[in-house]
């Protein structure tokens, strides 16, 4: 190998963020091990090997998605953002017509199903929405060099107009949990958009008051009657009851949460050891996967998992600061908010801190749709380093 080849290889290696790859790889290994444990101790028609192999296939597809997306630079991402957004909206509308009847039995009309293959379009809508919001914010701020109260309200209004179709369609699908993810992404992007604190502080106070008022309505009979008339479903009330009083009905509505708390608590400090499961938790291979980690590896293992997520967040933030590109910064913010909300909500609901919402744990829970959506987000982040370093190398070569 000559010197030019070695230089090109070193330059290619420097364009790949191995810190992000390491974090995602470790989370994937934890996920495969946890899915194996859950499948090995649960009775069902699907074999353990089949469940683990299926998830492994999704990981491979996710890696392929990352490699493909890394090839797109900021200019190409800018151009495809509207197309990705409207394609995502099309899928959200289509699923209302061609939804899976088996999933609809549980109240959700948010899944496509074809001969054993299932897919949730809202998961790929998340990175598409992030791309579109990043384009809207970058374009708006480029046209308005100086922020005023009037321009800030106009910006928020424009963001709401692009966001509004998504929660409406998700409510029609009875997918309240996913809607909360989009709200979290929206909130994060508003905070970094440059909007003045004179708008942000009152908005935060208003949101807090509304959330508190809604909770007060939920715990009263007349309040529930009122909320029922504006679209709240009985299963949503049941989840809040389960959250507030997990020990009230441990054989029925609160059974899943109560079992999860028991499993995590039984792991104590160091856990029972790999592939040991004495507490059954329904759907623990997906939404309740954290209960497997808590039971097998205890508090120490759970802390390691959280530290891996923190490392991943740090790596993504570092890439954003290195690239110094506004469009990339908004993409990174949206992706970080998407993953962070999933982590906080999933772990929070597993330990009873937050209500059950059906939010999976990123890169760990079983499920292809969520994994692909998260891997697309990782691909967007890695494309920043890939093309920024390429551009920097070209500059050094030219001069």
Short mmCIF file of C-alpha atoms in Angstrom, two decimals:
data_model
loop_
_atom_site.label_atom_id
_atom_site.label_comp_id
_atom_site.label_asym_id
_atom_site.label_seq_id
_atom_site.Cartn_x
_atom_site.Cartn_y
_atom_site.Cartn_z
CA UNK A 1 0.00 0.00 0.00
CA UNK A 2 1.54 3.33 -1.10
CA UNK A 3 1.50 6.57 0.89
CA UNK A 4 -1.45 8.08 -1.04
CA UNK A 5 -3.58 5.02 -0.31
CA UNK A 6 -2.70 5.19 3.39
CA UNK A 7 -3.61 8.89 3.52
CA UNK A 8 -6.96 8.29 1.81
CA UNK A 9 -7.71 5.44 4.19
CA UNK A 10 -6.89 7.54 7.26
CA UNK A 11 -9.05 10.37 5.90
CA UNK A 12 -11.94 7.95 5.29
CA UNK A 13 -11.63 6.54 8.81
CA UNK A 14 -11.65 10.03 10.35
CA UNK A 15 -14.97 10.77 8.63
CA UNK A 16 -16.68 7.94 10.51
CA UNK A 17 -17.76 8.60 14.10
CA UNK A 18 -16.74 5.41 15.88
CA UNK A 19 -17.97 6.74 19.24
CA UNK A 20 -21.56 6.70 17.98
CA UNK A 21 -21.03 3.28 16.41
CA UNK A 22 -19.69 1.91 19.71
CA UNK A 23 -22.65 3.23 21.73
CA UNK A 24 -25.26 1.90 19.31
CA UNK A 25 -23.45 -1.46 19.02
CA UNK A 26 -23.38 -1.93 22.79
CA UNK A 27 -27.07 -1.04 23.05
CA UNK A 28 -27.84 -3.49 20.23
CA UNK A 29 -25.98 -6.30 22.02
CA UNK A 30 -27.85 -5.54 25.24
CA UNK A 31 -31.07 -5.57 23.25
CA UNK A 32 -30.40 -8.94 21.62
CA UNK A 33 -29.43 -10.48 24.97
CA UNK A 34 -32.55 -9.10 26.67
CA UNK A 35 -34.84 -10.25 23.87
CA UNK A 36 -33.29 -13.71 24.16
CA UNK A 37 -34.02 -13.81 27.90
CA UNK A 38 -37.59 -12.60 27.44
CA UNK A 39 -38.28 -15.09 24.65
CA UNK A 40 -36.62 -17.98 26.49
CA UNK A 41 -38.92 -17.64 29.50
CA UNK A 42 -42.19 -16.75 27.79
CA UNK A 43 -44.46 -19.33 26.23
CA UNK A 44 -45.56 -18.71 22.67
CA UNK A 45 -45.74 -20.12 19.19
CA UNK A 46 -42.65 -18.20 18.01
CA UNK A 47 -39.31 -19.81 18.88
CA UNK A 48 -36.51 -18.02 20.73
CA UNK A 49 -34.13 -18.29 17.78
CA UNK A 50 -36.76 -16.87 15.45
CA UNK A 51 -37.37 -13.82 17.63
CA UNK A 52 -33.67 -13.06 18.08
CA UNK A 53 -32.92 -13.70 14.40
CA UNK A 54 -35.80 -11.43 13.33
CA UNK A 55 -34.44 -8.60 15.45
CA UNK A 56 -30.94 -9.21 14.10
CA UNK A 57 -32.30 -8.85 10.55
CA UNK A 58 -33.82 -5.49 11.53
CA UNK A 59 -30.43 -4.41 12.91
CA UNK A 60 -28.81 -5.32 9.59
CA UNK A 61 -31.45 -3.32 7.71
CA UNK A 62 -30.89 -0.44 10.13
CA UNK A 63 -27.14 -0.49 9.48
CA UNK A 64 -27.84 -0.47 5.74
CA UNK A 65 -30.10 2.57 6.24
CA UNK A 66 -27.30 4.35 8.15
CA UNK A 67 -24.77 3.63 5.38
CA UNK A 68 -27.14 4.93 2.69
CA UNK A 69 -28.12 8.09 4.59
CA UNK A 70 -24.47 8.88 5.33
CA UNK A 71 -23.96 9.43 1.61
CA UNK A 72 -26.32 12.44 1.61
CA UNK A 73 -24.73 15.79 2.34
CA UNK A 74 -26.55 18.81 3.76
CA UNK A 75 -27.56 20.13 0.34
CA UNK A 76 -29.13 16.79 -0.64
CA UNK A 77 -30.88 16.43 2.73
CA UNK A 78 -32.24 19.96 2.30
CA UNK A 79 -33.75 19.02 -1.07
CA UNK A 80 -35.33 15.74 0.03
CA UNK A 81 -36.79 17.10 3.32
CA UNK A 82 -40.20 18.15 1.84
CA UNK A 83 -40.53 14.90 -0.10
CA UNK A 84 -39.77 12.85 3.04
CA UNK A 85 -42.28 14.89 5.05
CA UNK A 86 -45.15 14.53 2.58
CA UNK A 87 -44.40 10.85 2.04
CA UNK A 88 -44.65 10.38 5.81
CA UNK A 89 -47.98 12.23 5.87
CA UNK A 90 -49.20 9.98 3.05
CA UNK A 91 -48.31 6.88 5.08
CA UNK A 92 -50.08 8.25 8.17
CA UNK A 93 -53.23 8.78 6.10
CA UNK A 94 -52.93 5.41 4.36
CA UNK A 95 -52.65 3.48 7.63
CA UNK A 96 -56.05 4.86 8.68
CA UNK A 97 -57.52 2.97 5.72
CA UNK A 98 -55.31 -0.12 5.49
CA UNK A 99 -54.54 -0.63 9.19
CA UNK A 100 -53.97 -4.04 10.71
CA UNK A 101 -57.21 -5.47 12.10
CA UNK A 102 -55.34 -7.47 14.75
CA UNK A 103 -53.68 -4.36 16.19
CA UNK A 104 -56.93 -2.41 15.90
CA UNK A 105 -58.47 -4.85 18.38
CA UNK A 106 -56.37 -3.13 21.08
CA UNK A 107 -57.60 0.29 19.96
CA UNK A 108 -54.64 1.34 17.78
CA UNK A 109 -55.00 1.88 14.02
CA UNK A 110 -51.34 2.66 13.50
CA UNK A 111 -49.90 -0.50 11.95
CA UNK A 112 -49.66 -1.96 8.47
CA UNK A 113 -49.63 -5.75 8.34
CA UNK A 114 -49.01 -8.07 5.39
CA UNK A 115 -48.43 -11.83 5.79
CA UNK A 116 -46.65 -11.56 9.11
CA UNK A 117 -44.78 -8.36 8.23
CA UNK A 118 -45.83 -5.39 10.38
CA UNK A 119 -44.77 -1.78 10.12
CA UNK A 120 -45.66 1.42 12.00
CA UNK A 121 -45.35 4.42 9.63
CA UNK A 122 -45.22 6.98 12.44
CA UNK A 123 -41.72 5.73 13.30
CA UNK A 124 -40.26 6.78 9.94
CA UNK A 125 -42.32 9.96 10.08
CA UNK A 126 -40.21 11.09 13.06
CA UNK A 127 -36.91 11.60 11.16
CA UNK A 128 -38.86 12.98 8.18
CA UNK A 129 -40.50 15.54 10.48
CA UNK A 130 -37.12 16.43 11.99
CA UNK A 131 -35.67 17.04 8.53
CA UNK A 132 -38.59 19.26 7.54
CA UNK A 133 -38.49 21.27 10.77
CA UNK A 134 -34.72 21.76 10.38
CA UNK A 135 -35.30 23.14 6.89
CA UNK A 136 -38.11 25.44 8.06
CA UNK A 137 -36.04 26.82 10.95
CA UNK A 138 -32.87 27.30 8.91
CA UNK A 139 -34.74 29.00 6.09
CA UNK A 140 -36.68 31.28 8.45
CA UNK A 141 -33.62 32.34 10.45
CA UNK A 142 -31.69 33.01 7.25
CA UNK A 143 -34.42 35.45 6.19
CA UNK A 144 -34.74 37.06 9.63
CA UNK A 145 -31.28 37.96 10.87
CA UNK A 146 -32.72 39.76 13.90
CA UNK A 147 -35.35 38.14 16.12
CA UNK A 148 -38.31 40.23 17.26
CA UNK A 149 -41.47 39.29 19.14
CA UNK A 150 -43.38 39.51 15.88
CA UNK A 151 -40.93 37.34 13.92
CA UNK A 152 -40.74 34.81 16.77
CA UNK A 153 -44.52 34.40 16.86
CA UNK A 154 -44.51 34.04 13.10
CA UNK A 155 -41.84 31.34 13.35
CA UNK A 156 -43.79 29.43 16.00
CA UNK A 157 -46.94 29.72 13.91
CA UNK A 158 -45.15 28.31 10.87
CA UNK A 159 -43.76 25.43 12.92
CA UNK A 160 -47.24 24.67 14.28
CA UNK A 161 -48.71 24.61 10.77
CA UNK A 162 -46.16 22.00 9.67
CA UNK A 163 -46.64 20.01 12.88
CA UNK A 164 -50.44 20.09 13.25
CA UNK A 165 -51.33 17.38 10.67
CA UNK A 166 -49.22 14.83 12.54
CA UNK A 167 -50.91 14.89 15.99
CA UNK A 168 -54.32 15.03 14.31
CA UNK A 169 -53.57 11.88 12.30
CA UNK A 170 -52.03 10.16 15.34
CA UNK A 171 -55.11 10.92 17.45
CA UNK A 172 -57.24 9.34 14.72
CA UNK A 173 -54.98 6.28 15.05
CA UNK A 174 -55.40 6.30 18.86
CA UNK A 175 -51.63 6.58 19.21
CA UNK A 176 -51.25 9.09 22.03
CA UNK A 177 -47.78 7.89 23.06
CA UNK A 178 -46.23 8.57 19.65
CA UNK A 179 -47.91 11.97 19.57
CA UNK A 180 -46.02 12.87 22.76
CA UNK A 181 -42.73 12.10 20.98
CA UNK A 182 -43.52 14.64 18.26
CA UNK A 183 -44.46 17.20 20.90
CA UNK A 184 -41.09 16.63 22.60
CA UNK A 185 -39.26 17.09 19.29
CA UNK A 186 -41.26 20.26 18.59
CA UNK A 187 -40.47 21.65 22.05
CA UNK A 188 -36.75 20.97 21.70
CA UNK A 189 -36.58 22.65 18.31
CA UNK A 190 -38.47 25.71 19.56
CA UNK A 191 -35.99 26.09 22.44
CA UNK A 192 -32.94 26.13 20.13
CA UNK A 193 -34.63 28.14 17.36
CA UNK A 194 -33.68 31.49 18.86
CA UNK A 195 -37.16 32.36 20.10
CA UNK A 196 -37.00 34.89 22.94
CA UNK A 197 -37.40 33.80 26.56
CA UNK A 198 -40.31 36.24 26.84
CA UNK A 199 -42.27 33.70 24.78
CA UNK A 200 -40.64 30.52 26.07
CA UNK A 201 -41.19 31.16 29.79
CA UNK A 202 -44.96 31.92 29.52
CA UNK A 203 -45.32 28.95 27.14
CA UNK A 204 -43.61 26.64 29.66
CA UNK A 205 -45.80 27.92 32.49
CA UNK A 206 -48.93 27.50 30.37
CA UNK A 207 -47.96 23.93 29.40
CA UNK A 208 -47.32 23.08 33.05
CA UNK A 209 -50.69 24.49 34.10
CA UNK A 210 -52.49 22.62 31.30
CA UNK A 211 -50.79 19.33 32.20
CA UNK A 212 -51.63 19.78 35.88
CA UNK A 213 -55.22 20.74 35.08
CA UNK A 214 -55.64 17.71 32.82
CA UNK A 215 -54.33 15.43 35.56
CA UNK A 216 -56.80 16.97 38.01
CA UNK A 217 -59.62 16.36 35.53
CA UNK A 218 -58.57 12.74 35.09
CA UNK A 219 -58.82 11.96 38.80
CA UNK A 220 -62.38 13.31 39.07
CA UNK A 221 -65.58 11.79 37.66
CA UNK A 222 -66.89 15.03 36.15
CA UNK A 223 -63.46 15.71 34.66
CA UNK A 224 -63.37 12.32 32.99
CA UNK A 225 -66.81 12.90 31.56
CA UNK A 226 -65.58 16.18 30.09
CA UNK A 227 -62.39 14.65 28.67
CA UNK A 228 -64.37 11.78 27.14
CA UNK A 229 -66.23 14.32 25.03
CA UNK A 230 -62.98 15.74 23.62
CA UNK A 231 -61.46 12.44 22.51
CA UNK A 232 -59.98 10.67 25.55
CA UNK A 233 -60.43 6.89 25.46
CA UNK A 234 -61.15 4.55 28.36
CA UNK A 235 -57.80 2.77 27.99
CA UNK A 236 -56.02 6.11 28.47
CA UNK A 237 -57.87 6.67 31.76
CA UNK A 238 -56.97 3.12 32.76
CA UNK A 239 -53.27 3.75 32.13
CA UNK A 240 -53.31 6.87 34.27
CA UNK A 241 -55.11 4.98 37.06
CA UNK A 242 -52.46 2.28 36.82
CA UNK A 243 -49.72 4.89 37.04
CA UNK A 244 -51.21 6.66 40.06
CA UNK A 245 -52.19 3.48 41.92
CA UNK A 246 -50.06 0.56 40.63
CA UNK A 247 -50.96 -1.68 43.57
CA UNK A 248 -54.72 -1.10 43.36
CA UNK A 249 -55.48 -3.85 40.83
CA UNK A 250 -52.44 -6.04 40.37
CA UNK A 251 -54.36 -8.84 38.67
CA UNK A 252 -55.98 -6.73 35.96
CA UNK A 253 -55.17 -3.26 34.56
CA UNK A 254 -52.13 -2.70 36.77
CA UNK A 255 -50.75 -6.22 36.33
CA UNK A 256 -48.11 -5.33 33.72
CA UNK A 257 -46.71 -2.35 35.63
CA UNK A 258 -46.80 -4.16 38.97
CA UNK A 259 -44.92 -7.14 37.52
CA UNK A 260 -42.35 -4.82 35.97
CA UNK A 261 -41.72 -3.08 39.31
CA UNK A 262 -41.39 -6.49 41.02
CA UNK A 263 -38.93 -7.76 38.39
CA UNK A 264 -36.73 -4.65 38.57
CA UNK A 265 -36.83 -4.62 42.37
CA UNK A 266 -35.94 -8.30 42.58
CA UNK A 267 -32.71 -7.61 40.68
CA UNK A 268 -31.46 -5.51 43.60
CA UNK A 269 -27.89 -4.20 43.20
CA UNK A 270 -26.17 -6.71 40.90
CA UNK A 271 -29.10 -8.66 39.43
CA UNK A 272 -29.90 -12.35 39.39
CA UNK A 273 -27.58 -13.13 36.50
CA UNK A 274 -28.03 -13.55 32.78
CA UNK A 275 -31.03 -15.59 31.61
CA UNK A 276 -32.62 -15.79 35.06
CA UNK A 277 -36.28 -14.80 35.14
CA UNK A 278 -38.55 -15.48 38.09
CA UNK A 279 -41.07 -12.70 37.47
CA UNK A 280 -43.28 -12.77 34.39
CA UNK A 281 -43.87 -9.38 32.72
CA UNK A 282 -46.25 -9.15 29.73
CA UNK A 283 -44.76 -7.73 26.51
CA UNK A 284 -41.33 -7.49 28.13
CA UNK A 285 -39.53 -8.12 24.86
CA UNK A 286 -40.64 -4.70 23.58
CA UNK A 287 -42.19 -1.99 25.78
CA UNK A 288 -41.10 -3.56 29.09
CA UNK A 289 -37.60 -4.63 28.08
CA UNK A 290 -36.08 -2.56 30.89
CA UNK A 291 -37.62 -4.97 33.39
CA UNK A 292 -35.46 -7.75 31.90
CA UNK A 293 -32.32 -5.65 32.29
CA UNK A 294 -33.24 -4.68 35.86
CA UNK A 295 -33.96 -8.27 36.90
CA UNK A 296 -30.91 -9.80 35.22
CA UNK A 297 -28.29 -7.12 35.87
CA UNK A 298 -29.74 -5.12 38.75
CA UNK A 299 -29.13 -1.47 39.57
CA UNK A 300 -25.52 -1.60 38.31
CA UNK A 301 -26.56 -2.96 34.92
CA UNK A 302 -29.34 -0.38 34.64
CA UNK A 303 -26.88 2.43 35.38
CA UNK A 304 -24.52 1.10 32.70
CA UNK A 305 -27.40 1.20 30.22
CA UNK A 306 -28.22 4.81 31.12
CA UNK A 307 -24.53 5.75 30.84
CA UNK A 308 -24.44 4.28 27.33
CA UNK A 309 -27.36 6.51 26.36
CA UNK A 310 -25.61 9.50 27.92
CA UNK A 311 -22.46 8.66 25.95
CA UNK A 312 -24.50 8.47 22.75
CA UNK A 313 -26.08 11.88 23.47
CA UNK A 314 -22.66 13.37 24.16
CA UNK A 315 -21.29 12.02 20.88
CA UNK A 316 -24.20 13.50 18.94
CA UNK A 317 -23.87 16.89 20.63
CA UNK A 318 -20.13 16.92 19.95
CA UNK A 319 -20.69 16.31 16.25
CA UNK A 320 -23.12 19.23 16.18
CA UNK A 321 -20.56 21.62 17.68
CA UNK A 322 -17.82 20.36 15.37
CA UNK A 323 -19.83 20.92 12.18
CA UNK A 324 -21.09 24.43 13.09
CA UNK A 325 -23.92 24.16 10.57
CA UNK A 326 -27.36 25.51 11.54
CA UNK A 327 -29.28 22.97 9.43
CA UNK A 328 -27.29 20.11 10.96
CA UNK A 329 -27.74 21.57 14.44
CA UNK A 330 -31.52 21.48 14.13
CA UNK A 331 -31.43 17.92 12.76
CA UNK A 332 -29.25 16.86 15.70
CA UNK A 333 -31.53 18.59 18.21
CA UNK A 334 -34.60 16.84 16.85
CA UNK A 335 -32.86 13.45 16.80
CA UNK A 336 -31.54 13.88 20.33
CA UNK A 337 -34.99 14.89 21.61
CA UNK A 338 -36.55 11.89 19.85
CA UNK A 339 -34.15 9.38 21.42
CA UNK A 340 -34.02 11.13 24.81
CA UNK A 341 -37.80 11.19 25.17
CA UNK A 342 -38.00 7.48 24.29
CA UNK A 343 -35.38 6.64 26.92
CA UNK A 344 -36.93 8.75 29.70
CA UNK A 345 -40.48 7.63 28.98
CA UNK A 346 -39.67 3.92 28.62
CA UNK A 347 -37.53 3.67 31.75
CA UNK A 348 -39.93 5.96 33.62
CA UNK A 349 -42.97 3.83 32.81
CA UNK A 350 -41.14 0.60 33.67
CA UNK A 351 -40.41 1.82 37.20
CA UNK A 352 -43.79 3.48 37.69
CA UNK A 353 -42.53 7.05 37.49
CA UNK A 354 -44.49 7.81 34.29
CA UNK A 355 -47.72 6.41 32.78
CA UNK A 356 -47.59 3.44 30.39
CA UNK A 357 -47.60 4.73 26.80
CA UNK A 358 -46.22 1.91 24.66
CA UNK A 359 -42.95 3.74 23.92
CA UNK A 360 -40.06 1.33 23.12
CA UNK A 361 -36.51 1.62 24.45
CA UNK A 362 -34.25 2.82 21.57
CA UNK A 363 -31.99 0.19 20.00
CA UNK A 364 -32.92 -2.31 22.75
CA UNK A 365 -36.63 -3.14 22.50
CA UNK A 366 -37.84 -5.68 19.97
CA UNK A 367 -39.49 -4.11 16.93
CA UNK A 368 -38.36 -3.19 13.45
CA UNK A 369 -40.26 0.05 12.83
CA UNK A 370 -38.89 1.89 15.87
CA UNK A 371 -35.38 0.55 15.25
CA UNK A 372 -35.37 1.72 11.63
CA UNK A 373 -36.64 5.16 12.66
CA UNK A 374 -33.89 5.51 15.26
CA UNK A 375 -31.22 4.21 12.89
CA UNK A 376 -32.28 6.77 10.29
CA UNK A 377 -31.72 9.40 12.96
CA UNK A 378 -28.25 7.97 13.64
CA UNK A 379 -27.55 8.03 9.91
CA UNK A 380 -28.45 11.72 9.78
CA UNK A 381 -26.06 12.46 12.65
CA UNK A 382 -23.22 10.43 11.14
CA UNK A 383 -23.64 12.11 7.77
CA UNK A 384 -22.71 15.38 9.48
CA UNK A 385 -19.27 14.10 10.47
CA UNK A 386 -18.84 12.24 7.20
CA UNK A 387 -19.40 15.23 4.94
CA UNK A 388 -18.03 17.92 7.25
CA UNK A 389 -14.69 16.15 7.55
CA UNK A 390 -14.70 15.49 3.81
CA UNK A 391 -15.23 19.19 3.17
CA UNK A 392 -12.46 20.09 5.64
CA UNK A 393 -10.07 17.65 3.93
CA UNK A 394 -10.82 19.20 0.54
CA UNK A 395 -10.09 22.64 1.92
CA UNK A 396 -6.73 21.48 3.27
CA UNK A 397 -5.91 19.82 -0.06
CA UNK A 398 -6.84 22.89 -2.11
CA UNK A 399 -4.80 25.27 -0.01
#
